[in-house]
Coordinates of C-alpha atoms in Angstrom, one line a residue:
X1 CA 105.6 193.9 115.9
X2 CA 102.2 195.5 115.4
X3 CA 99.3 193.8 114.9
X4 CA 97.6 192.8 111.3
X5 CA 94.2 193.8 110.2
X6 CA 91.6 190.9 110.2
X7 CA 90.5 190.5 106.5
X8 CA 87.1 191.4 105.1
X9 CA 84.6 192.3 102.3
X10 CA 85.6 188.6 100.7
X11 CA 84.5 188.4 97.0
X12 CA 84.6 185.0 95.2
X13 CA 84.3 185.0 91.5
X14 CA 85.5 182.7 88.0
X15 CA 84.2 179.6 89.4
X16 CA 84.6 176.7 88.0
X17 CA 84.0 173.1 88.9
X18 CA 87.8 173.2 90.5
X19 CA 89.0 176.7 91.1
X20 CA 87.9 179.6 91.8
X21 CA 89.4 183.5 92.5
X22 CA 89.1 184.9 95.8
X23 CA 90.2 188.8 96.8
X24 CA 89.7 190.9 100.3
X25 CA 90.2 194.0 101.9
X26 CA 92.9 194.9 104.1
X27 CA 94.6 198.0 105.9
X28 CA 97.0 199.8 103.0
X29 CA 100.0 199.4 106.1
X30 CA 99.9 195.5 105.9
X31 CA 100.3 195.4 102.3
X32 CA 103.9 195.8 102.4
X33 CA 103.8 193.5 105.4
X34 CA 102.3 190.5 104.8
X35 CA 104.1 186.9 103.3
X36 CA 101.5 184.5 103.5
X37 CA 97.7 183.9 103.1
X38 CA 95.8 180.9 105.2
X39 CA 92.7 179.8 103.8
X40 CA 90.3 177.9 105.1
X41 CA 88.0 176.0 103.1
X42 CA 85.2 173.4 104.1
X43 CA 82.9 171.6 102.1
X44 CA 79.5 171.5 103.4
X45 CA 77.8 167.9 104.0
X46 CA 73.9 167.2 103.0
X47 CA 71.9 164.4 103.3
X48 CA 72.8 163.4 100.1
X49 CA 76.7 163.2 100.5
X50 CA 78.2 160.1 99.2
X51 CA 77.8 157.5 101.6
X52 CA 80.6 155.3 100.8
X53 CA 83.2 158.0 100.7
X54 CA 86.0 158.8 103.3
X55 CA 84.3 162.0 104.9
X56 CA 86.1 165.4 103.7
X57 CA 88.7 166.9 106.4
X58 CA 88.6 171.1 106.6
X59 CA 91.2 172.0 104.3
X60 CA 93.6 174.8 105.3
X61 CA 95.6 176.2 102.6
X62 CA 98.4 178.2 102.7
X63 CA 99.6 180.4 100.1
X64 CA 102.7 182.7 99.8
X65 CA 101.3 186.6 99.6
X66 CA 100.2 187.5 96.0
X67 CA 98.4 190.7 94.3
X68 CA 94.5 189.9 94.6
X69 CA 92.6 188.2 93.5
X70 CA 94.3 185.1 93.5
X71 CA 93.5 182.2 92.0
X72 CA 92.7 179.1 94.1
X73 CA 92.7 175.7 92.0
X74 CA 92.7 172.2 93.4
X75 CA 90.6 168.8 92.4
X76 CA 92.0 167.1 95.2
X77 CA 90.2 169.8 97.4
X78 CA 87.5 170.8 95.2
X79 CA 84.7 168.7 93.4
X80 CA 81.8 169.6 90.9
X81 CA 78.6 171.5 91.8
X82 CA 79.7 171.5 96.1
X83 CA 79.2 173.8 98.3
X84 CA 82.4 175.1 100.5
X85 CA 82.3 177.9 102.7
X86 CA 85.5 180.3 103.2
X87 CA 87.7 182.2 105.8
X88 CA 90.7 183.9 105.0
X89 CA 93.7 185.0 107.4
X90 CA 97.2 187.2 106.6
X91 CA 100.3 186.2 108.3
X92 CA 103.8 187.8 108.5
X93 CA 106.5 185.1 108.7
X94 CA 108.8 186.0 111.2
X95 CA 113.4 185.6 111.4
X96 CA 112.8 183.2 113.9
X97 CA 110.3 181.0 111.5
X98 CA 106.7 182.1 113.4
X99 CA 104.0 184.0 111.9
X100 CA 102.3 186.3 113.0
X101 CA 98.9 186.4 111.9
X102 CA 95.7 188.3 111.7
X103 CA 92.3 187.4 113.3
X104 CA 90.1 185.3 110.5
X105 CA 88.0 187.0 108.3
X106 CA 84.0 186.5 108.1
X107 CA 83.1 183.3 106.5
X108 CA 81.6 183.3 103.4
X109 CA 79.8 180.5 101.2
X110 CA 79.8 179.4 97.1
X111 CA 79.5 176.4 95.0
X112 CA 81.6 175.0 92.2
X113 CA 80.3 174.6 88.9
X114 CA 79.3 171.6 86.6
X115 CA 82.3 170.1 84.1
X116 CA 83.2 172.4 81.4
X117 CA 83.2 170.9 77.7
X118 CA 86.9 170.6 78.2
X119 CA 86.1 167.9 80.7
X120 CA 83.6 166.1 79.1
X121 CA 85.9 165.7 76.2
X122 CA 88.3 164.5 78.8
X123 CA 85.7 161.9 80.1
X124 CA 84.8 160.7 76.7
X125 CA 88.5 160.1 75.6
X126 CA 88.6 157.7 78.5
X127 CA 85.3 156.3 77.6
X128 CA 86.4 155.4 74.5
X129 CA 89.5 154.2 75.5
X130 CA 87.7 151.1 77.4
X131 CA 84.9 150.7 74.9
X132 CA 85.8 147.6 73.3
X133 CA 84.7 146.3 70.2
X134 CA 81.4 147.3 68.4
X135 CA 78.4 145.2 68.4
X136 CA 75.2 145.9 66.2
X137 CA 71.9 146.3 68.1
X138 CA 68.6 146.9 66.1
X139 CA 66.1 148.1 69.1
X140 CA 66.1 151.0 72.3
X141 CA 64.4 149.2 75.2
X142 CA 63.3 151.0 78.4
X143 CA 62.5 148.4 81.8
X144 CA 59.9 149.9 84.3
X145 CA 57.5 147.4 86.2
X146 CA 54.0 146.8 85.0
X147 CA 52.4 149.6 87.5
X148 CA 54.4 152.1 85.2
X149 CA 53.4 151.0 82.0
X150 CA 49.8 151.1 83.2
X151 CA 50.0 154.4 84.7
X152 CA 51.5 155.3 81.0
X153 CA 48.0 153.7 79.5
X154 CA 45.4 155.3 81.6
X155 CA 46.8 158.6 82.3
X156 CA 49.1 159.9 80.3
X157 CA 47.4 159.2 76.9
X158 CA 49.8 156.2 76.1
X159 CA 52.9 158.5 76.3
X160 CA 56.0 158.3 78.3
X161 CA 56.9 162.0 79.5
X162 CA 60.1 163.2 79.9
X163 CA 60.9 163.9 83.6
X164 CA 63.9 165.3 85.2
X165 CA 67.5 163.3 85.4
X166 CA 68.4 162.1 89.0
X167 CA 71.7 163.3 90.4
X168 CA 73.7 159.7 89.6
X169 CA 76.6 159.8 87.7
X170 CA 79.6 161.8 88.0
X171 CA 79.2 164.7 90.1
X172 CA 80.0 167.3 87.5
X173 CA 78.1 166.0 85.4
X174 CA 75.6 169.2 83.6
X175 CA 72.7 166.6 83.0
X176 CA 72.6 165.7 86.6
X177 CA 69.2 167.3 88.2
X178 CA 69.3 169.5 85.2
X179 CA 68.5 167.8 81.4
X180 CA 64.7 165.9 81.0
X181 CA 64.5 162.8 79.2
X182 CA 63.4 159.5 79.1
X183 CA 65.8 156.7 80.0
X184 CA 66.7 154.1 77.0
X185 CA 69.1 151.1 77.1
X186 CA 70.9 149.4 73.8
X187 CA 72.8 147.0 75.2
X188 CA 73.0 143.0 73.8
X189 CA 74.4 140.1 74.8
X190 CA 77.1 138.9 73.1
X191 CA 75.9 135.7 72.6
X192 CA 72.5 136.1 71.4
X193 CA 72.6 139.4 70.0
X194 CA 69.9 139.7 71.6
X195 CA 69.2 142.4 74.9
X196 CA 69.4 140.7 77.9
X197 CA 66.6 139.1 79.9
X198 CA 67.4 140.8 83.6
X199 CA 67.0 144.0 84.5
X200 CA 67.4 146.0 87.3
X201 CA 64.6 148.4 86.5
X202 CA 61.2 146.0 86.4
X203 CA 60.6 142.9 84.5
X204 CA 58.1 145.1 81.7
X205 CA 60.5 145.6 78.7
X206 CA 59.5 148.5 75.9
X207 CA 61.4 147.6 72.7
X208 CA 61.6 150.1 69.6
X209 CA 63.1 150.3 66.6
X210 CA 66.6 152.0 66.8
X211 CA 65.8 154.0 63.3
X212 CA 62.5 155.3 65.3
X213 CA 64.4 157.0 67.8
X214 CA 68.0 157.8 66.5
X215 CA 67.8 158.8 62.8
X216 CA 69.9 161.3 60.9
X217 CA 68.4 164.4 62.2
X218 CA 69.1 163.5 66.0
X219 CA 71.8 165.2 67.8
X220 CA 73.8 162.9 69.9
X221 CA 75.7 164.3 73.0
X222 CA 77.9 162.7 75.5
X223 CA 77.0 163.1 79.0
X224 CA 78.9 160.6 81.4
X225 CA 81.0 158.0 82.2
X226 CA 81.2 156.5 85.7
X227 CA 80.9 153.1 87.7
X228 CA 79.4 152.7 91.0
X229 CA 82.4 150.9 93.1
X230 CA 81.6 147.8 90.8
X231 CA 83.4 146.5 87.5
X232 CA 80.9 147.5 85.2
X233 CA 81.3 150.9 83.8
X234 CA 78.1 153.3 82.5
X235 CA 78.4 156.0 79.3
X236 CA 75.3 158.1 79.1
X237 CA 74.5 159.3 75.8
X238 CA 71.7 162.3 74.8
X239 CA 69.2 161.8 72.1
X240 CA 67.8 165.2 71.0
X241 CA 65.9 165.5 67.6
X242 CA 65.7 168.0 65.1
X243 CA 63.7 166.7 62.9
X244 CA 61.6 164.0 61.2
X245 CA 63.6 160.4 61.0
X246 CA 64.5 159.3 57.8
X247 CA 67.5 157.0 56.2
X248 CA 69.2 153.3 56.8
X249 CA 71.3 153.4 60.0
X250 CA 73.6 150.4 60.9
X251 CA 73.1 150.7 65.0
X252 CA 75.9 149.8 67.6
X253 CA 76.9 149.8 71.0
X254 CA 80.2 149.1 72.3
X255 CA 81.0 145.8 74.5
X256 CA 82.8 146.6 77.1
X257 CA 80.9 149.2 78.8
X258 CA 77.0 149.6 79.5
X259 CA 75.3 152.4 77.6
X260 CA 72.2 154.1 78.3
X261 CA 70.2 156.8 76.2
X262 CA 68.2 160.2 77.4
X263 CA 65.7 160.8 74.9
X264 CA 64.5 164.0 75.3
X265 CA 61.3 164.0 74.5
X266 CA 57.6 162.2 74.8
X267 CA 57.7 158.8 73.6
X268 CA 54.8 157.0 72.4
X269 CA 54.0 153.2 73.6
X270 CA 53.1 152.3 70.0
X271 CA 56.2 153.0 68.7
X272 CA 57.2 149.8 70.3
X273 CA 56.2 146.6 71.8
X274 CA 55.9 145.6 75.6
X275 CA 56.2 142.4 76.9
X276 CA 57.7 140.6 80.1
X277 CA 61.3 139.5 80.5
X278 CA 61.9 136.2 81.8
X279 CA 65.1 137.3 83.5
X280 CA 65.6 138.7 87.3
X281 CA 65.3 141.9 88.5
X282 CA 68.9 143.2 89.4
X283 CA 68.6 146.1 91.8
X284 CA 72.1 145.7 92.4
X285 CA 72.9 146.9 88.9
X286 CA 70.5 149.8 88.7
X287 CA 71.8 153.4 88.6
X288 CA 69.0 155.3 90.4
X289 CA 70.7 157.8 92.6
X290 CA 74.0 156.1 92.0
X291 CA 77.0 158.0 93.1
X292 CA 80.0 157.6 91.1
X293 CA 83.3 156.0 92.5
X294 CA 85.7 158.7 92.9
X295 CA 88.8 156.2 93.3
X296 CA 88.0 154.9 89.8
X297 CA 91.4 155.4 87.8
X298 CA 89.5 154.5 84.5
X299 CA 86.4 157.4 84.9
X300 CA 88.0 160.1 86.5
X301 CA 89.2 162.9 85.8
X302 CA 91.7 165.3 86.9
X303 CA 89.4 167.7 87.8
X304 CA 86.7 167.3 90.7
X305 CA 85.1 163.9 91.2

Protein backbone atom coordinates (compact mmCIF):
# COMPACT_ATOMS: atom_id res chain seq x y z
CA UNK A 1 0.00 0.00 0.00
CA UNK A 2 1.60 3.40 -0.60
CA UNK A 3 2.80 5.48 1.80
CA UNK A 4 0.83 8.55 3.66
CA UNK A 5 1.92 12.07 3.65
CA UNK A 6 3.34 13.35 6.97
CA UNK A 7 0.93 16.16 8.19
CA UNK A 8 1.75 19.80 8.26
CA UNK A 9 0.91 23.57 8.39
CA UNK A 10 -1.03 22.70 11.91
CA UNK A 11 -3.46 25.63 12.90
CA UNK A 12 -5.07 25.56 16.40
CA UNK A 13 -7.94 27.88 17.04
CA UNK A 14 -11.46 28.27 19.40
CA UNK A 15 -9.64 27.68 22.52
CA UNK A 16 -11.10 27.33 25.45
CA UNK A 17 -10.12 26.30 28.90
CA UNK A 18 -10.97 22.50 27.63
CA UNK A 19 -11.11 22.19 24.00
CA UNK A 20 -9.85 23.44 21.30
CA UNK A 21 -10.08 22.92 17.08
CA UNK A 22 -7.13 21.68 15.34
CA UNK A 23 -6.84 21.35 11.19
CA UNK A 24 -3.64 20.31 8.88
CA UNK A 25 -2.64 19.93 5.48
CA UNK A 26 -2.26 16.80 3.75
CA UNK A 27 -1.72 15.29 0.11
CA UNK A 28 -5.44 15.50 -1.79
CA UNK A 29 -4.72 11.33 -2.56
CA UNK A 30 -4.82 10.43 1.25
CA UNK A 31 -8.09 12.13 1.73
CA UNK A 32 -10.02 9.31 0.48
CA UNK A 33 -7.57 7.16 2.37
CA UNK A 34 -7.24 7.84 5.66
CA UNK A 35 -9.56 6.31 8.88
CA UNK A 36 -7.96 7.54 11.78
CA UNK A 37 -6.16 10.64 13.31
CA UNK A 38 -3.37 10.11 16.34
CA UNK A 39 -2.79 12.98 18.35
CA UNK A 40 -0.32 13.67 20.50
CA UNK A 41 -0.69 16.09 23.21
CA UNK A 42 1.66 17.01 26.24
CA UNK A 43 1.28 19.42 28.71
CA UNK A 44 4.32 21.30 29.46
CA UNK A 45 5.74 21.38 33.20
CA UNK A 46 7.10 24.78 34.93
CA UNK A 47 8.46 25.41 38.08
CA UNK A 48 5.27 26.31 39.26
CA UNK A 49 3.40 22.93 38.50
CA UNK A 50 1.40 21.61 41.30
CA UNK A 51 3.52 19.84 43.56
CA UNK A 52 1.22 17.54 45.16
CA UNK A 53 -0.29 16.33 41.94
CA UNK A 54 0.24 12.80 40.14
CA UNK A 55 2.58 14.21 37.24
CA UNK A 56 0.61 14.36 33.74
CA UNK A 57 1.35 11.23 31.28
CA UNK A 58 1.67 12.29 27.29
CA UNK A 59 -1.63 11.80 26.11
CA UNK A 60 -2.20 10.14 22.71
CA UNK A 61 -5.48 10.48 21.24
CA UNK A 62 -7.01 8.73 18.65
CA UNK A 63 -9.79 9.81 16.62
CA UNK A 64 -11.72 8.19 13.75
CA UNK A 65 -11.04 10.47 10.40
CA UNK A 66 -13.30 13.59 10.28
CA UNK A 67 -13.60 16.84 7.80
CA UNK A 68 -11.11 19.49 9.49
CA UNK A 69 -10.97 21.13 11.69
CA UNK A 70 -12.06 18.97 14.27
CA UNK A 71 -12.89 19.62 17.51
CA UNK A 72 -10.69 18.25 20.33
CA UNK A 73 -12.50 18.49 23.93
CA UNK A 74 -11.49 16.72 27.12
CA UNK A 75 -11.12 18.00 30.95
CA UNK A 76 -9.70 14.93 31.89
CA UNK A 77 -6.80 15.88 29.46
CA UNK A 78 -6.98 19.42 29.41
CA UNK A 79 -6.85 22.10 32.29
CA UNK A 80 -7.30 25.97 32.48
CA UNK A 81 -4.62 28.51 31.30
CA UNK A 82 -1.79 25.32 30.44
CA UNK A 83 0.34 25.04 27.99
CA UNK A 84 0.38 21.69 25.73
CA UNK A 85 2.29 21.26 22.71
CA UNK A 86 0.86 19.20 19.63
CA UNK A 87 1.75 16.50 16.93
CA UNK A 88 -0.53 15.00 14.71
CA UNK A 89 -0.26 11.65 12.62
CA UNK A 90 -2.91 9.98 9.80
CA UNK A 91 -3.28 6.31 9.76
CA UNK A 92 -5.09 3.88 7.41
CA UNK A 93 -6.57 0.92 9.28
CA UNK A 94 -5.84 -2.06 7.52
CA UNK A 95 -8.30 -5.89 6.82
CA UNK A 96 -5.98 -7.44 8.95
CA UNK A 97 -6.56 -4.77 11.98
CA UNK A 98 -2.91 -2.69 11.53
CA UNK A 99 -2.60 0.80 10.49
CA UNK A 100 -0.60 2.10 8.58
CA UNK A 101 0.41 5.43 9.40
CA UNK A 102 2.13 8.63 8.32
CA UNK A 103 5.38 10.07 9.81
CA UNK A 104 4.27 12.84 12.73
CA UNK A 105 3.79 16.18 11.92
CA UNK A 106 5.84 19.26 13.33
CA UNK A 107 5.01 19.97 16.83
CA UNK A 108 3.28 22.90 17.59
CA UNK A 109 2.49 24.82 21.05
CA UNK A 110 -0.80 26.80 22.62
CA UNK A 111 -2.46 27.39 25.95
CA UNK A 112 -6.04 26.89 27.13
CA UNK A 113 -7.99 29.64 28.35
CA UNK A 114 -9.33 30.87 31.78
CA UNK A 115 -13.18 29.52 32.85
CA UNK A 116 -15.77 30.99 30.77
CA UNK A 117 -18.85 32.66 32.72
CA UNK A 118 -20.60 29.38 32.12
CA UNK A 119 -18.17 27.89 34.51
CA UNK A 120 -18.04 30.24 37.06
CA UNK A 121 -21.75 29.90 37.37
CA UNK A 122 -21.04 26.21 37.58
CA UNK A 123 -18.50 26.82 40.53
CA UNK A 124 -20.79 29.15 42.29
CA UNK A 125 -23.83 26.68 42.23
CA UNK A 126 -21.60 24.30 44.03
CA UNK A 127 -20.53 27.02 46.36
CA UNK A 128 -23.61 27.64 47.38
CA UNK A 129 -24.60 24.33 47.67
CA UNK A 130 -22.15 23.83 50.81
CA UNK A 131 -22.54 27.30 52.13
CA UNK A 132 -24.46 26.70 55.19
CA UNK A 133 -26.40 28.96 57.10
CA UNK A 134 -26.00 32.78 57.13
CA UNK A 135 -24.24 34.54 59.88
CA UNK A 136 -24.18 38.48 60.28
CA UNK A 137 -20.73 40.08 60.38
CA UNK A 138 -20.44 44.01 60.92
CA UNK A 139 -16.53 44.63 59.88
CA UNK A 140 -13.93 43.60 56.68
CA UNK A 141 -10.60 42.88 58.41
CA UNK A 142 -7.25 42.46 56.45
CA UNK A 143 -4.09 40.44 58.69
CA UNK A 144 -0.49 41.49 57.54
CA UNK A 145 2.37 41.68 60.21
CA UNK A 146 3.37 44.85 61.79
CA UNK A 147 6.41 45.49 59.11
CA UNK A 148 3.44 45.91 56.58
CA UNK A 149 1.30 48.17 58.26
CA UNK A 150 4.42 50.30 58.87
CA UNK A 151 5.58 50.25 55.38
CA UNK A 152 1.75 51.38 54.68
CA UNK A 153 2.45 54.52 57.32
CA UNK A 154 5.71 55.84 56.11
CA UNK A 155 5.50 55.23 52.48
CA UNK A 156 2.56 54.92 50.93
CA UNK A 157 0.76 57.98 52.54
CA UNK A 158 -1.30 55.67 54.90
CA UNK A 159 -2.85 53.83 51.99
CA UNK A 160 -3.03 50.20 51.18
CA UNK A 161 -2.45 49.86 47.21
CA UNK A 162 -3.99 47.40 45.29
CA UNK A 163 -1.39 44.88 43.93
CA UNK A 164 -1.70 42.06 41.61
CA UNK A 165 -3.66 38.54 42.68
CA UNK A 166 -1.31 35.53 43.15
CA UNK A 167 -1.99 32.49 40.99
CA UNK A 168 -3.88 30.41 44.15
CA UNK A 169 -7.11 29.16 43.62
CA UNK A 170 -8.57 27.26 40.91
CA UNK A 171 -6.56 27.14 37.96
CA UNK A 172 -9.09 28.73 35.64
CA UNK A 173 -9.74 31.01 37.59
CA UNK A 174 -9.71 34.78 35.32
CA UNK A 175 -8.61 36.75 38.61
CA UNK A 176 -5.65 34.57 38.98
CA UNK A 177 -2.36 36.73 38.07
CA UNK A 178 -4.78 38.91 36.35
CA UNK A 179 -7.45 41.24 38.71
CA UNK A 180 -5.62 43.92 41.41
CA UNK A 181 -7.08 44.27 44.76
CA UNK A 182 -6.56 44.27 48.18
CA UNK A 183 -7.27 41.15 50.21
CA UNK A 184 -10.33 41.40 52.85
CA UNK A 185 -11.72 38.64 55.21
CA UNK A 186 -15.46 38.59 56.90
CA UNK A 187 -15.46 35.62 58.56
CA UNK A 188 -16.77 35.17 62.52
CA UNK A 189 -16.81 32.80 64.82
CA UNK A 190 -19.84 31.22 65.65
CA UNK A 191 -19.63 31.63 69.01
CA UNK A 192 -18.62 35.01 69.58
CA UNK A 193 -19.69 36.67 66.57
CA UNK A 194 -16.88 37.92 66.68
CA UNK A 195 -13.67 37.43 63.81
CA UNK A 196 -11.37 35.10 65.06
CA UNK A 197 -8.21 35.76 66.91
CA UNK A 198 -5.60 33.48 64.63
CA UNK A 199 -4.63 34.20 61.48
CA UNK A 200 -2.44 32.86 59.02
CA UNK A 201 -1.45 36.21 57.51
CA UNK A 202 0.37 38.23 60.66
CA UNK A 203 -0.90 38.98 64.01
CA UNK A 204 -1.75 43.06 62.86
CA UNK A 205 -5.55 43.00 62.25
CA UNK A 206 -7.24 46.10 60.12
CA UNK A 207 -10.94 46.14 61.00
CA UNK A 208 -13.52 48.36 58.90
CA UNK A 209 -16.81 48.94 58.85
CA UNK A 210 -18.65 46.52 56.32
CA UNK A 211 -20.98 49.67 55.09
CA UNK A 212 -17.44 51.52 54.39
CA UNK A 213 -16.44 49.08 51.87
CA UNK A 214 -19.58 47.20 50.47
CA UNK A 215 -22.45 49.73 50.11
CA UNK A 216 -25.18 49.86 47.46
CA UNK A 217 -23.14 51.10 44.69
CA UNK A 218 -20.51 48.23 44.79
CA UNK A 219 -20.51 45.51 42.31
CA UNK A 220 -20.05 42.16 43.76
CA UNK A 221 -18.56 39.32 41.56
CA UNK A 222 -17.78 35.74 42.17
CA UNK A 223 -14.39 34.62 41.49
CA UNK A 224 -13.58 31.13 43.15
CA UNK A 225 -14.21 28.29 45.02
CA UNK A 226 -11.48 25.76 45.94
CA UNK A 227 -9.76 24.03 49.04
CA UNK A 228 -6.15 23.22 49.28
CA UNK A 229 -6.24 19.23 50.03
CA UNK A 230 -7.72 20.26 53.48
CA UNK A 231 -11.50 20.35 54.86
CA UNK A 232 -11.87 23.92 54.74
CA UNK A 233 -13.24 25.25 51.57
CA UNK A 234 -12.39 29.19 50.23
CA UNK A 235 -15.14 31.47 48.04
CA UNK A 236 -13.44 34.50 46.71
CA UNK A 237 -15.66 37.30 46.24
CA UNK A 238 -14.80 40.87 44.15
CA UNK A 239 -15.64 44.26 45.55
CA UNK A 240 -15.68 46.86 42.77
CA UNK A 241 -17.28 50.37 43.44
CA UNK A 242 -19.18 52.54 41.43
CA UNK A 243 -19.87 54.99 43.40
CA UNK A 244 -20.08 56.89 46.75
CA UNK A 245 -21.53 54.42 49.78
CA UNK A 246 -24.63 55.25 51.06
CA UNK A 247 -27.75 53.18 52.78
CA UNK A 248 -28.26 50.43 55.88
CA UNK A 249 -26.93 47.06 54.86
CA UNK A 250 -27.51 43.91 57.11
CA UNK A 251 -23.83 42.12 56.36
CA UNK A 252 -23.41 38.21 56.20
CA UNK A 253 -21.17 35.53 55.48
CA UNK A 254 -22.00 32.03 55.19
CA UNK A 255 -20.75 29.33 57.87
CA UNK A 256 -19.62 26.69 56.33
CA UNK A 257 -17.14 27.90 53.98
CA UNK A 258 -14.29 30.72 54.50
CA UNK A 259 -14.81 33.88 52.47
CA UNK A 260 -12.39 36.27 51.39
CA UNK A 261 -12.89 39.77 49.57
CA UNK A 262 -10.73 41.58 46.60
CA UNK A 263 -11.30 45.11 46.98
CA UNK A 264 -10.21 46.70 44.14
CA UNK A 265 -9.04 49.63 44.99
CA UNK A 266 -6.73 51.94 47.51
CA UNK A 267 -7.81 51.62 50.91
CA UNK A 268 -7.17 54.07 53.51
CA UNK A 269 -5.88 53.00 57.15
CA UNK A 270 -8.27 55.50 58.81
CA UNK A 271 -11.15 53.95 57.56
CA UNK A 272 -10.49 51.38 60.15
CA UNK A 273 -8.66 50.47 63.26
CA UNK A 274 -5.45 48.32 63.78
CA UNK A 275 -4.60 46.50 66.61
CA UNK A 276 -2.89 43.08 67.54
CA UNK A 277 -4.67 39.70 67.67
CA UNK A 278 -4.00 37.56 70.54
CA UNK A 279 -4.41 34.44 68.54
CA UNK A 280 -1.59 32.37 66.55
CA UNK A 281 -0.39 32.77 63.32
CA UNK A 282 -1.69 29.76 61.09
CA UNK A 283 0.49 29.45 58.05
CA UNK A 284 -1.05 26.25 57.57
CA UNK A 285 -4.25 27.95 56.67
CA UNK A 286 -3.02 30.75 54.49
CA UNK A 287 -3.76 30.75 50.74
CA UNK A 288 -0.67 32.40 49.33
CA UNK A 289 0.25 30.59 46.20
CA UNK A 290 -2.20 27.82 47.18
CA UNK A 291 -2.96 25.38 44.44
CA UNK A 292 -6.34 23.99 44.37
CA UNK A 293 -7.12 20.27 45.03
CA UNK A 294 -8.16 18.83 41.79
CA UNK A 295 -9.61 15.54 43.37
CA UNK A 296 -12.08 17.75 45.35
CA UNK A 297 -15.67 16.35 44.38
CA UNK A 298 -17.24 19.36 46.10
CA UNK A 299 -15.09 22.38 43.96
CA UNK A 300 -14.63 21.02 40.77
CA UNK A 301 -15.89 21.19 37.88
CA UNK A 302 -16.32 19.24 34.81
CA UNK A 303 -14.19 21.24 32.96
CA UNK A 304 -10.33 21.62 33.56
CA UNK A 305 -9.01 21.68 37.13
Amino acid sequence: MELLSTPHSIEINNITCDSFRISWAMDVGDLDRVTHYFIDLNKKENKNSNKFKHRDVPTKLVAKAVALPMTVRGHWFLSPRTEYSVAVQTAVKQSDGEYLVSGWSETIEFCTGDYAKEHLAQLQEKAELIAGRMLRFSVFYRNHTKEYFQHVRIHSGNVMKPYLKDNSGSHGSPTSGMLHGIFFSCNTEFNTGQPPQDSPYGRYRLQIPAQRLFGPNTNLYFADFYCMYTAYHYVILVLAPKGSPGGELVYRHAQDIILEIIYTEPVDLSLGVLGEISGHQLMSLSTADAKKDPSCKTCNISVGR
